[in-house]
CSV table of C-alpha atoms and ligand atoms in Angstrom, one decimal:
chain,number,residue,atom,x,y,z
A,1,MET,CA,-127.2,82.4,164.8
A,2,THR,CA,-130.7,80.8,164.2
A,3,SER,CA,-133.7,82.2,166.1
A,4,GLN,CA,-136.5,79.6,167.7
A,5,THR,CA,-139.2,80.8,165.3
A,6,ASP,CA,-137.0,80.5,162.3
A,7,THR,CA,-135.9,77.1,163.2
A,8,VAL,CA,-139.4,76.6,163.7
A,9,ARG,CA,-140.5,77.6,160.5
A,10,MET,CA,-137.9,75.5,158.5
A,11,THR,CA,-138.8,72.1,160.6
A,12,ASP,CA,-142.3,73.1,159.2
A,13,ALA,CA,-140.9,73.6,155.4
A,14,ALA,CA,-138.8,70.4,155.6
A,15,LEU,CA,-141.8,68.2,157.0
A,16,ASP,CA,-143.7,69.7,154.6
A,17,TYR,CA,-141.0,68.7,151.8
A,18,LEU,CA,-141.1,64.8,152.9
A,19,ARG,CA,-145.1,65.0,152.7
A,20,GLU,CA,-145.0,66.5,149.2
A,21,HIS,CA,-142.5,64.1,147.7
A,22,GLN,CA,-143.5,60.8,149.5
A,23,ASP,CA,-144.7,58.7,146.5
A,24,GLN,CA,-141.4,60.2,144.8
A,25,HIS,CA,-139.2,58.8,147.7
A,26,LEU,CA,-140.9,55.3,148.3
A,27,ALA,CA,-140.4,54.7,144.5
A,28,GLN,CA,-136.4,55.7,145.0
A,29,LEU,CA,-136.8,53.4,148.0
A,30,ASP,CA,-137.4,50.4,146.0
A,31,ALA,CA,-134.5,51.5,143.8
A,32,PHE,CA,-132.4,51.1,146.8
A,33,LEU,CA,-133.8,48.0,148.0
A,34,SER,CA,-133.5,46.4,144.8
A,35,ILE,CA,-129.8,46.4,144.6
A,36,PRO,CA,-128.7,42.7,146.3
A,37,SER,CA,-125.9,44.1,148.7
A,38,VAL,CA,-125.5,40.8,150.8
A,39,SER,CA,-122.0,41.0,152.6
A,40,ALA,CA,-121.9,37.8,152.9
A,41,ASP,CA,-122.4,36.4,149.7
A,42,PRO,CA,-119.0,36.6,147.3
A,43,GLU,CA,-121.2,36.6,144.2
A,44,ARG,CA,-122.5,39.7,145.1
A,45,VAL,CA,-119.5,41.9,145.8
A,46,ALA,CA,-120.1,43.9,143.0
A,47,ASP,CA,-123.6,44.6,143.8
A,48,VAL,CA,-122.6,45.6,147.7
A,49,ARG,CA,-120.3,48.2,145.7
A,50,ARG,CA,-122.9,49.7,143.5
A,51,THR,CA,-124.7,49.8,146.6
A,52,ALA,CA,-121.9,51.8,148.2
A,53,GLU,CA,-121.5,53.9,144.8
A,54,TRP,CA,-125.7,54.5,144.9
A,55,ILE,CA,-125.3,56.3,148.4
A,56,VAL,CA,-122.1,58.4,147.6
A,57,ASP,CA,-124.0,59.3,144.4
A,58,GLU,CA,-127.0,60.5,146.8
A,59,LEU,CA,-125.0,62.3,149.5
A,60,SER,CA,-123.1,64.5,146.4
A,61,ARG,CA,-126.6,65.3,144.8
A,62,LEU,CA,-127.6,66.4,148.3
A,63,GLY,CA,-124.8,68.8,148.5
A,64,ILE,CA,-123.0,66.7,151.1
A,65,GLU,CA,-119.2,67.7,150.6
A,66,ARG,CA,-116.3,64.8,150.1
A,67,ALA,CA,-119.0,61.9,149.6
A,68,THR,CA,-116.1,59.1,149.5
A,69,LEU,CA,-116.5,55.5,148.9
A,70,HIS,CA,-113.3,54.0,150.7
A,71,GLU,CA,-111.9,50.7,150.1
A,72,THR,CA,-111.5,48.6,153.1
A,73,SER,CA,-110.2,44.6,153.7
A,74,HIS,CA,-113.8,43.7,152.8
A,75,HIS,CA,-116.8,45.8,151.4
A,76,PRO,CA,-116.6,49.7,150.8
A,77,ILE,CA,-117.1,52.3,153.7
A,78,VAL,CA,-118.8,55.3,152.6
A,79,THR,CA,-118.3,58.6,154.5
A,80,GLY,CA,-119.0,62.5,153.8
A,81,GLU,CA,-119.6,66.1,155.8
A,82,TRP,CA,-121.9,68.8,155.9
A,83,LEU,CA,-119.7,71.0,158.4
A,84,LYS,CA,-121.1,74.6,157.9
A,85,ALA,CA,-123.5,74.9,160.7
A,86,GLY,CA,-121.7,78.0,162.4
A,87,ASP,CA,-119.5,78.6,164.9
A,88,GLY,CA,-120.4,76.3,168.5
A,89,ALA,CA,-122.9,74.3,166.5
A,90,PRO,CA,-122.6,70.7,167.5
A,91,THR,CA,-121.2,67.9,164.8
A,92,VAL,CA,-123.2,64.7,164.6
A,93,LEU,CA,-122.0,61.5,163.3
A,94,VAL,CA,-124.5,59.4,161.6
A,95,TYR,CA,-124.0,55.8,161.2
A,96,CYS,CA,-125.8,53.1,159.3
A,97,HIS,CA,-125.1,49.9,157.3
A,98,TYR,CA,-126.3,49.4,153.8
A,99,ASP,CA,-125.3,45.8,153.6
A,100,VAL,CA,-127.9,43.0,154.5
A,101,GLN,CA,-128.2,39.5,155.1
A,102,PRO,CA,-128.5,36.8,152.7
A,103,ALA,CA,-132.3,36.0,151.9
A,104,ASP,CA,-132.5,32.4,151.5
A,105,PRO,CA,-134.8,30.6,152.0
A,106,LEU,CA,-136.3,32.2,148.6
A,107,GLU,CA,-139.0,30.4,148.4
A,108,GLU,CA,-140.8,31.4,151.3
A,109,TRP,CA,-140.8,34.6,150.2
A,110,ILE,CA,-144.2,36.0,148.9
A,111,ARG,CA,-142.3,38.1,146.0
A,112,PRO,CA,-138.1,38.0,145.6
A,113,PRO,CA,-136.4,39.6,148.4
A,114,PHE,CA,-134.8,42.6,146.2
A,115,GLU,CA,-137.9,43.2,144.2
A,116,PRO,CA,-140.1,45.3,146.5
A,117,ARG,CA,-143.7,44.6,147.5
A,118,HIS,CA,-146.1,47.2,148.7
A,119,GLU,CA,-149.0,45.7,151.0
A,120,ASN,CA,-150.5,46.4,154.3
A,121,ASP,CA,-148.8,49.8,154.4
A,122,ARG,CA,-145.6,48.1,154.3
A,123,VAL,CA,-142.9,48.0,152.4
A,124,TYR,CA,-141.6,44.2,151.8
A,125,ALA,CA,-137.7,43.5,150.7
A,126,ARG,CA,-134.5,42.3,152.4
A,127,GLY,CA,-133.1,45.5,154.0
A,128,ALA,CA,-136.3,47.1,154.4
A,129,GLY,CA,-136.0,47.4,157.8
A,130,ASP,CA,-132.0,46.5,158.6
A,131,ASP,CA,-130.7,48.6,157.6
A,132,LYS,CA,-131.4,50.1,154.0
A,133,GLY,CA,-134.6,51.7,154.8
A,134,GLN,CA,-133.3,53.0,158.0
A,135,LEU,CA,-130.5,54.6,155.7
A,136,PHE,CA,-132.7,56.1,153.2
A,137,MET,CA,-134.8,58.0,155.6
A,138,HIS,CA,-131.6,59.6,157.0
A,139,LEU,CA,-130.8,60.7,153.3
A,140,LYS,CA,-134.6,62.1,152.9
A,141,ALA,CA,-134.6,63.8,156.1
A,142,VAL,CA,-130.8,65.5,155.1
A,143,GLU,CA,-132.6,65.8,151.8
A,144,ALA,CA,-135.6,67.9,153.1
A,145,TRP,CA,-133.4,70.3,155.0
A,146,MET,CA,-131.3,71.2,152.0
A,147,LYS,CA,-134.1,71.4,149.7
A,148,THR,CA,-136.2,73.9,151.9
A,149,ALA,CA,-133.7,75.4,154.1
A,150,GLY,CA,-130.4,74.9,151.9
A,151,ARG,CA,-128.7,74.1,154.9
A,152,LEU,CA,-128.7,71.5,157.8
A,153,PRO,CA,-129.3,73.2,162.0
A,154,VAL,CA,-126.2,70.7,162.8
A,155,ASN,CA,-123.0,69.6,161.0
A,156,LEU,CA,-123.4,66.3,159.8
A,157,ARG,CA,-120.9,63.2,159.1
A,158,PHE,CA,-122.0,60.0,157.7
A,159,PHE,CA,-120.2,56.6,158.1
A,160,PHE,CA,-121.9,53.7,156.4
A,161,GLU,CA,-120.8,50.1,156.3
A,162,GLY,CA,-121.3,47.5,154.0
A,163,ASP,CA,-120.0,44.4,156.6
A,164,GLU,CA,-122.2,44.9,160.0
A,165,GLU,CA,-124.1,41.7,158.7
A,166,VAL,CA,-120.8,39.8,158.8
A,167,GLY,CA,-118.8,41.2,162.0
A,168,SER,CA,-118.0,44.5,160.7
A,169,GLU,CA,-113.6,43.6,160.4
A,170,PRO,CA,-113.1,46.4,158.6
A,171,ILE,CA,-114.2,48.8,160.9
A,172,GLU,CA,-111.6,49.2,163.9
A,173,GLN,CA,-108.8,49.8,161.3
A,174,PHE,CA,-111.1,52.4,159.6
A,175,ILE,CA,-111.6,54.2,162.6
A,176,SER,CA,-107.9,54.2,163.7
A,177,ASP,CA,-106.9,55.4,160.1
A,178,HIS,CA,-110.1,58.1,159.6
A,179,ALA,CA,-110.5,59.5,162.9
A,180,GLU,CA,-110.7,62.8,161.2
A,181,LEU,CA,-113.2,61.7,158.9
A,182,LEU,CA,-115.5,60.6,162.2
A,183,GLN,CA,-114.8,63.3,164.6
A,184,ALA,CA,-118.2,64.3,166.1
A,185,ASP,CA,-119.8,65.3,169.3
A,186,VAL,CA,-122.2,62.5,169.4
A,187,CYS,CA,-122.8,59.7,167.0
A,188,VAL,CA,-126.6,58.6,165.5
A,189,VAL,CA,-126.9,55.2,164.9
A,190,SER,CA,-130.4,53.7,163.3
A,191,ASP,CA,-130.3,50.1,163.2
A,192,GLY,CA,-132.7,49.2,165.6
A,193,ASP,CA,-136.1,49.1,166.2
A,194,THR,CA,-139.1,51.0,167.9
A,195,PHE,CA,-141.1,50.0,170.7
A,196,ASP,CA,-143.8,48.0,169.3
A,197,ASP,CA,-145.6,48.2,166.0
A,198,GLU,CA,-148.1,50.4,167.2
A,199,GLY,CA,-146.1,53.7,166.8
A,200,THR,CA,-144.6,53.6,170.0
A,201,PRO,CA,-140.9,55.0,169.3
A,202,ALA,CA,-138.1,53.8,171.3
A,203,ILE,CA,-134.4,55.0,172.1
A,204,GLY,CA,-131.7,51.8,172.5
A,205,HIS,CA,-129.5,52.1,175.6
A,206,GLY,CA,-127.7,48.6,175.4
A,207,LEU,CA,-126.8,46.2,172.5
A,208,ARG,CA,-125.4,42.7,173.3
A,209,GLY,CA,-121.4,41.9,171.7
A,210,ILE,CA,-120.9,38.5,169.7
A,211,ALA,CA,-118.6,35.7,169.7
A,212,TYR,CA,-119.1,32.9,166.9
A,213,TRP,CA,-116.9,30.1,165.9
A,214,GLU,CA,-117.3,27.1,163.9
A,215,VAL,CA,-116.2,23.7,165.5
A,216,LYS,CA,-115.1,20.5,163.6
A,217,VAL,CA,-115.1,17.4,164.9
A,218,HIS,CA,-113.0,15.0,163.2
A,219,GLY,CA,-112.7,11.0,163.4
A,220,PRO,CA,-112.1,8.2,160.6
A,221,ARG,CA,-110.0,9.2,157.8
A,222,GLN,CA,-113.0,8.7,155.5
A,223,ASP,CA,-117.0,7.7,156.1
A,224,VAL,CA,-117.1,3.8,157.6
A,225,HIS,CA,-119.7,0.9,157.7
A,226,SER,CA,-121.6,1.7,161.2
A,227,GLY,CA,-121.9,-1.5,161.4
A,228,GLN,CA,-118.4,-3.0,160.8
A,229,TYR,CA,-116.7,-0.3,162.9
A,230,GLY,CA,-119.4,0.8,165.4
A,231,GLY,CA,-118.7,0.2,168.8
A,232,GLY,CA,-115.0,0.6,167.9
A,233,VAL,CA,-114.8,3.9,166.1
A,234,ASP,CA,-115.8,7.3,168.3
A,235,ASN,CA,-118.9,8.7,165.6
A,236,PRO,CA,-117.3,12.7,165.4
A,237,ALA,CA,-121.5,13.9,165.3
A,238,ASN,CA,-122.1,11.8,168.7
A,239,VAL,CA,-119.0,13.8,170.0
A,240,LEU,CA,-120.1,16.8,168.3
A,241,VAL,CA,-123.5,17.0,169.9
A,242,ARG,CA,-122.4,15.5,173.4
A,243,MET,CA,-119.7,18.7,173.4
A,244,LEU,CA,-122.3,21.0,172.7
A,245,ALA,CA,-125.1,20.0,174.5
A,246,SER,CA,-122.4,20.1,177.7
A,247,LEU,CA,-122.1,24.0,177.1
A,248,THR,CA,-125.3,24.7,178.8
A,249,ASP,CA,-126.2,23.6,182.2
A,250,ALA,CA,-129.3,22.8,184.0
A,251,ASP,CA,-129.8,26.6,185.2
A,252,GLY,CA,-129.6,28.1,181.5
A,253,ARG,CA,-126.0,28.8,181.8
A,254,PHE,CA,-123.2,28.7,179.8
A,255,THR,CA,-120.8,26.1,181.4
A,256,VAL,CA,-117.3,27.9,179.7
A,257,PRO,CA,-115.1,28.6,182.8
A,258,GLY,CA,-114.7,32.5,183.4
A,259,PHE,CA,-117.7,33.4,181.3
A,260,TYR,CA,-119.6,35.1,183.4
A,261,ASP,CA,-116.5,36.4,185.6
A,262,ASP,CA,-116.8,40.0,184.0
A,263,VAL,CA,-120.9,39.9,183.7
A,264,ARG,CA,-122.4,43.3,185.1
A,265,GLU,CA,-125.1,42.8,187.1
A,266,LEU,CA,-128.5,44.5,186.6
A,267,THR,CA,-129.1,46.9,189.3
A,268,ASP,CA,-132.2,47.0,190.8
A,269,ASP,CA,-133.2,50.0,189.6
A,270,GLU,CA,-132.5,48.5,185.9
A,271,ARG,CA,-134.6,45.6,186.9
A,272,ALA,CA,-137.4,47.7,188.0
A,273,ALA,CA,-136.9,49.2,184.8
A,274,TYR,CA,-137.2,46.1,182.6
A,275,ALA,CA,-140.3,45.3,184.9
A,276,SER,CA,-142.2,48.6,184.1
A,277,LEU,CA,-141.7,48.0,180.3
A,278,PRO,CA,-145.2,46.8,178.7
A,279,PHE,CA,-144.8,43.2,177.7
A,280,ASP,CA,-146.9,40.3,177.1
A,281,GLU,CA,-145.2,37.3,177.0
A,282,ARG,CA,-148.0,35.3,175.3
A,283,ALA,CA,-148.8,37.3,172.6
A,284,TRP,CA,-144.4,37.2,172.3
A,285,ALA,CA,-144.4,33.4,171.7
A,286,ASP,CA,-147.3,33.5,169.6
A,287,GLU,CA,-146.0,36.1,167.3
A,288,THR,CA,-142.8,34.4,167.5
A,289,GLY,CA,-144.6,30.5,166.3
A,290,VAL,CA,-143.2,28.9,169.7
A,291,ALA,CA,-145.6,27.2,172.2
A,292,GLN,CA,-144.2,29.0,174.8
A,293,PRO,CA,-140.7,30.7,175.9
A,294,MET,CA,-138.0,28.5,176.8
A,295,GLN,CA,-136.9,28.5,180.7
A,296,GLY,CA,-133.1,30.1,180.0
A,297,GLU,CA,-131.0,31.7,182.2
A,298,ALA,CA,-132.2,30.9,186.2
A,299,GLY,CA,-133.5,33.7,188.1
A,300,TYR,CA,-134.3,36.4,185.4
A,301,THR,CA,-137.6,37.0,183.1
A,302,LEU,CA,-137.9,36.6,180.0
A,303,ARG,CA,-137.6,40.5,179.0
A,304,GLU,CA,-133.9,40.9,180.8
A,305,ARG,CA,-132.8,37.1,179.1
A,306,LEU,CA,-133.4,38.9,175.7
A,307,SER,CA,-130.9,41.7,176.1
A,308,ALA,CA,-129.4,41.9,179.4
A,309,ARG,CA,-127.9,38.2,179.8
A,310,PRO,CA,-125.5,36.3,177.9
A,311,THR,CA,-127.0,33.6,175.7
A,312,PHE,CA,-125.5,30.5,173.7
A,313,ASP,CA,-126.8,29.3,170.5
A,314,VAL,CA,-125.8,27.0,167.9
A,315,ASN,CA,-126.7,28.3,164.7
A,316,GLY,CA,-126.0,25.4,161.8
A,317,LEU,CA,-125.1,22.0,162.6
A,318,TRP,CA,-123.9,19.4,160.0
A,319,GLY,CA,-122.2,16.7,158.5
A,320,GLY,CA,-122.8,12.8,157.9
A,321,TYR,CA,-125.9,11.5,155.8
A,322,SER,CA,-129.1,13.9,155.5
A,323,GLY,CA,-130.5,12.5,151.9
A,324,GLU,CA,-133.7,10.8,151.3
A,325,GLY,CA,-133.7,7.4,153.4
A,326,SER,CA,-130.9,6.1,155.3
A,327,LYS,CA,-127.4,5.3,154.6
A,328,THR,CA,-125.9,3.6,158.0
A,329,ILE,CA,-122.2,5.3,158.3
A,330,ILE,CA,-120.2,6.7,161.1
A,331,PRO,CA,-119.4,10.3,159.3
A,332,ALA,CA,-115.8,11.3,159.1
A,333,TRP,CA,-116.7,14.4,160.4
A,334,ALA,CA,-118.8,16.8,161.5
A,335,ALA,CA,-119.5,20.5,162.0
A,336,ALA,CA,-121.1,23.2,163.8
A,337,LYS,CA,-121.4,26.9,163.9
A,338,ILE,CA,-122.0,28.3,167.5
A,339,SER,CA,-122.1,31.6,169.1
A,340,THR,CA,-122.6,33.8,172.3
A,341,ARG,CA,-124.5,36.8,172.6
A,342,LEU,CA,-122.1,39.1,175.3
A,343,VAL,CA,-123.1,41.6,177.5
A,344,PRO,CA,-121.0,44.5,179.3
A,345,ASP,CA,-118.3,43.9,180.7
A,346,GLN,CA,-117.6,40.9,178.6
A,347,ASP,CA,-114.7,41.1,176.4
A,348,HIS,CA,-115.7,39.1,173.0
A,349,ARG,CA,-111.7,38.6,172.2
A,350,LYS,CA,-111.3,36.8,176.1
A,351,ILE,CA,-114.3,35.0,175.2
A,352,GLU,CA,-113.3,34.0,172.3
A,353,ARG,CA,-109.9,32.3,173.6
A,354,GLN,CA,-112.0,30.9,176.3
A,355,VAL,CA,-114.3,28.9,174.4
A,356,VAL,CA,-111.2,27.5,172.3
A,357,ASP,CA,-109.5,26.5,174.5
A,358,HIS,CA,-112.7,24.6,176.5
A,359,LEU,CA,-113.7,23.1,173.5
A,360,LYS,CA,-110.2,21.7,173.1
A,361,ALA,CA,-109.7,20.5,176.8
A,362,ILE,CA,-113.5,18.5,176.8
A,363,ALA,CA,-112.5,16.7,173.5
A,364,PRO,CA,-112.0,13.0,174.0
A,365,PRO,CA,-108.8,11.5,172.5
A,366,THR,CA,-110.9,9.7,169.9
A,367,VAL,CA,-111.0,12.6,167.6
A,368,ARG,CA,-109.8,15.6,166.7
A,369,VAL,CA,-111.4,19.3,167.0
A,370,GLU,CA,-110.7,22.2,165.3
A,371,VAL,CA,-112.1,25.5,166.4
A,372,LYS,CA,-111.9,28.8,164.2
A,373,VAL,CA,-112.9,32.1,165.4
A,374,ILE,CA,-115.5,33.8,162.9
A,375,HIS,CA,-116.1,37.3,164.2
A,376,GLY,CA,-116.9,38.9,167.0
A,377,GLY,CA,-118.0,42.2,168.7
A,378,ALA,CA,-118.5,43.9,171.7
A,379,PRO,CA,-121.5,44.8,173.8
A,380,ALA,CA,-122.3,48.3,174.5
A,381,LEU,CA,-124.4,50.6,177.1
A,382,THR,CA,-125.4,54.2,176.2
A,383,PRO,CA,-125.8,56.0,179.1
A,384,LEU,CA,-129.7,57.6,179.4
A,385,ASP,CA,-128.2,60.7,181.4
A,386,HIS,CA,-126.6,61.7,177.9
A,387,PRO,CA,-127.9,65.4,176.8
A,388,GLY,CA,-128.8,64.4,173.6
A,389,VAL,CA,-131.0,61.6,175.1
A,390,ALA,CA,-133.9,64.5,175.8
A,391,ALA,CA,-133.2,66.0,172.6
A,392,ALA,CA,-133.9,62.8,170.6
A,393,ALA,CA,-136.7,61.7,173.2
A,394,ARG,CA,-138.4,65.4,172.0
A,395,ALA,CA,-137.7,64.6,168.4
A,396,LEU,CA,-139.2,61.2,168.4
A,397,GLU,CA,-142.4,62.5,170.2
A,398,ALA,CA,-142.6,65.2,167.7
A,399,GLY,CA,-142.7,62.8,164.9
A,400,PHE,CA,-144.6,59.9,166.2
A,401,GLY,CA,-146.8,61.7,168.4
A,402,THR,CA,-145.9,59.4,171.4
A,403,ALA,CA,-143.4,59.6,173.8
A,404,PRO,CA,-140.0,57.0,173.4
A,405,LEU,CA,-139.6,54.3,175.6
A,406,PHE,CA,-135.8,53.0,176.7
A,407,GLN,CA,-135.2,49.9,175.9
A,408,ARG,CA,-131.7,47.6,175.5
A,409,SER,CA,-131.5,45.4,172.4
A,410,GLY,CA,-130.5,41.7,172.1
A,411,GLY,CA,-128.7,42.4,169.0
A,412,SER,CA,-125.0,43.6,168.1
A,413,VAL,CA,-123.9,46.6,166.4
A,414,PRO,CA,-120.4,46.4,167.0
A,415,VAL,CA,-119.6,50.3,165.8
A,416,VAL,CA,-121.3,51.5,169.1
A,417,ALA,CA,-118.3,50.3,170.9
A,418,ALA,CA,-115.8,50.3,168.7
A,419,LEU,CA,-116.4,54.5,168.2
A,420,ASP,CA,-116.8,54.8,172.3
A,421,ALA,CA,-113.1,52.8,172.6
A,422,HIS,CA,-111.6,54.7,170.1
A,423,LEU,CA,-112.6,58.0,169.9
A,424,GLY,CA,-114.6,58.6,173.2
A,425,ILE,CA,-117.7,58.9,171.0
A,426,LYS,CA,-121.0,58.3,172.8
A,427,THR,CA,-124.1,56.7,170.6
A,428,LEU,CA,-127.8,58.0,170.7
A,429,MET,CA,-130.0,54.6,169.3
A,430,VAL,CA,-132.6,56.0,167.2
A,431,GLY,CA,-133.9,53.2,165.7
A,432,PHE,CA,-136.9,52.7,163.5
A,433,ALA,CA,-137.9,49.3,162.0
A,434,ASN,CA,-140.7,47.3,163.1
A,435,PRO,CA,-140.0,44.7,166.1
A,436,THR,CA,-141.8,41.8,164.3
A,437,GLY,CA,-140.1,43.3,160.9
A,438,ASN,CA,-138.6,40.1,160.1
A,439,PHE,CA,-135.0,41.1,160.4
A,440,HIS,CA,-132.7,38.2,158.7
A,441,ALA,CA,-135.9,36.2,157.7
A,442,PRO,CA,-138.5,35.9,155.2
A,443,ASN,CA,-140.7,38.8,154.0
A,444,GLU,CA,-138.4,41.4,155.8
A,445,TRP,CA,-140.4,44.4,156.4
A,446,MET,CA,-140.7,47.9,158.0
A,447,SER,CA,-144.0,50.1,157.8
A,448,LEU,CA,-144.9,53.4,155.9
A,449,ARG,CA,-145.7,54.9,159.1
A,450,ASN,CA,-142.5,54.2,160.8
A,451,ILE,CA,-140.7,55.5,157.5
A,452,ARG,CA,-142.5,58.3,157.6
A,453,ASP,CA,-142.8,59.4,161.4
A,454,GLY,CA,-139.1,58.6,161.6
A,455,MET,CA,-138.0,60.9,158.9
A,456,ALA,CA,-140.2,63.2,160.5
A,457,SER,CA,-138.3,62.4,163.7
A,458,LEU,CA,-135.0,62.9,162.2
A,459,VAL,CA,-136.2,65.9,161.0
A,460,HIS,CA,-136.7,67.4,164.4
A,461,LEU,CA,-133.7,66.0,165.9
A,462,TRP,CA,-131.1,67.7,163.6
A,463,ALA,CA,-133.1,70.7,164.7
A,464,GLU,CA,-133.4,69.6,168.3
A,465,LEU,CA,-129.8,69.0,168.6
A,466,GLY,CA,-128.9,72.3,166.4
A,467,ALA,CA,-130.3,74.1,169.0
A,468,MET,CA,-127.5,72.6,171.4
A,469,GLY,CA,-124.3,74.2,171.5
A,470,ALA,CA,-121.3,71.6,170.7
A,471,ASP,CA,-120.1,71.9,174.3
A,472,GLU,CA,-123.8,71.3,175.9
A,473,LEU,CA,-124.5,68.2,173.6
A,474,ARG,CA,-120.8,66.6,174.6
A,475,GLY,CA,-121.8,66.7,178.1
B,501,BES,N1,-129.6,45.5,163.3
B,501,BES,C1,-129.1,44.9,163.7
B,501,BES,C2,-128.8,44.3,165.3
B,501,BES,C3,-130.2,44.4,166.0
B,501,BES,C4,-131.0,43.7,166.0
B,501,BES,C5,-130.2,45.7,166.8
B,501,BES,C6,-132.2,44.2,166.6
B,501,BES,C7,-131.3,46.3,167.5
B,501,BES,C8,-132.3,45.3,167.4
B,501,BES,C9,-127.9,44.2,162.6
B,501,BES,O1,-128.1,44.5,161.7
B,501,BES,C10,-127.5,42.9,163.3
B,501,BES,O2,-128.3,42.0,163.1
B,501,BES,N2,-126.2,42.3,163.6
B,501,BES,C11,-125.6,41.4,163.6
B,501,BES,C12,-124.4,41.4,164.3
B,501,BES,C13,-123.5,40.6,163.8
B,501,BES,C14,-123.2,39.7,162.7
B,501,BES,C15,-122.3,40.5,164.2
B,501,BES,C16,-126.6,40.0,164.9
B,501,BES,O3,-127.0,40.8,165.7
B,501,BES,O4,-126.7,39.2,164.8
B,502,MN,MN1,-128.5,45.9,161.3
B,503,MN,MN1,-129.0,42.6,160.8
């Protein structure tokens, strides 16, 4: 058993280590960010694998045992473990993803996305915030403990995924096949953001789910002259946009029958919690570059709509002629990528079917409609009264010098619901990216301050959780 004063001393030594090695660590972060691990791009398969191998090597170098690259139906998953914290010590599963979003449009990057740029106390690169930067912070927090104390205050297992940005297809199978590698009292997911860009950290307590489809409307055998055939041949592009437009009503609600059946309404307390968080709508709109926030679903505030309510979006729309000048045709087909964000207790599988059935049902007999499910993931809420939450709050306050606020995120991280459903493992969402850090966009960045304070928070987090018994942490 380690005494409290020993823990304080060891924590301080680990924090000193991070300070002393900061430059070296930032250089190494650049090397990690330079590998283009774009999971969506078939031409990057080898780079994605190289990134997984890089992590395996790092884990091994740190003294993490059984660091392993697992083949999956898609990109590799990396696991590893260090289980020598002693009798009764809790085991924590750490999850991050090492894949990144495609970097286009490339011309909008000030420097190429995989050549990290340091400016204004920020590192700019694809994956800086989402999520390689955060994964890297975990590696360094572990390194700090291992290089100073020679041990960790908790048992840690690692679960690093390479398919998060494309729907996490392999994880359910992996979780059920490898439960023994993931067994833990709690999971820590670092794949979200802090509360603001001024150094207020956050503990996440919700994520939206997602369901994603491709819709294709087919008309004439091939493009036809719109003068010769217009008025007689139904235009697939007209039909598609009519169908898509009919999916939301005047109150900003999605019109597919049954869609809201399982939506858990916000309680008065939850609404009060939303209302109590500082939020400047004008600044939010300016930062985003929109004239004003959209109307959205009637009866809900902007903040509520951004994370506690489902939404519908057209992600892409194409077909027909889009070249220079004009071409007078009725196109043979038109297509769209569409998605919904889901909230508890919506079931993405049920919604996937409902939308397919609905689109087929509303298609006019003049066209043929094809609908493919692309991916889906379940929404999640994590309990705020979980015993690990208070420990995480103390760790974040120690690292950032400011107490965290609690927020629900509008984004999706499918593993959170999957770990709960398959293994009963609850998650603490401790994210370090900057909320305006251009996730999925050109010039993605993370502040060096969040990297530094976040790594310090992780050093504290392992000490805080290590001071709890496994039974206590499980709640
Ligand atoms: N890290 C994000 C999700 C996120 C964003 C959490 C902001 C908290 C705050 C994650 O990498 C992501 O982008 N997920 C995808 C999932 C999808 C491809 C299944 C998403 O939300 O679009
Ligand atoms: Mn992410
Ligand atoms: Mn992402």
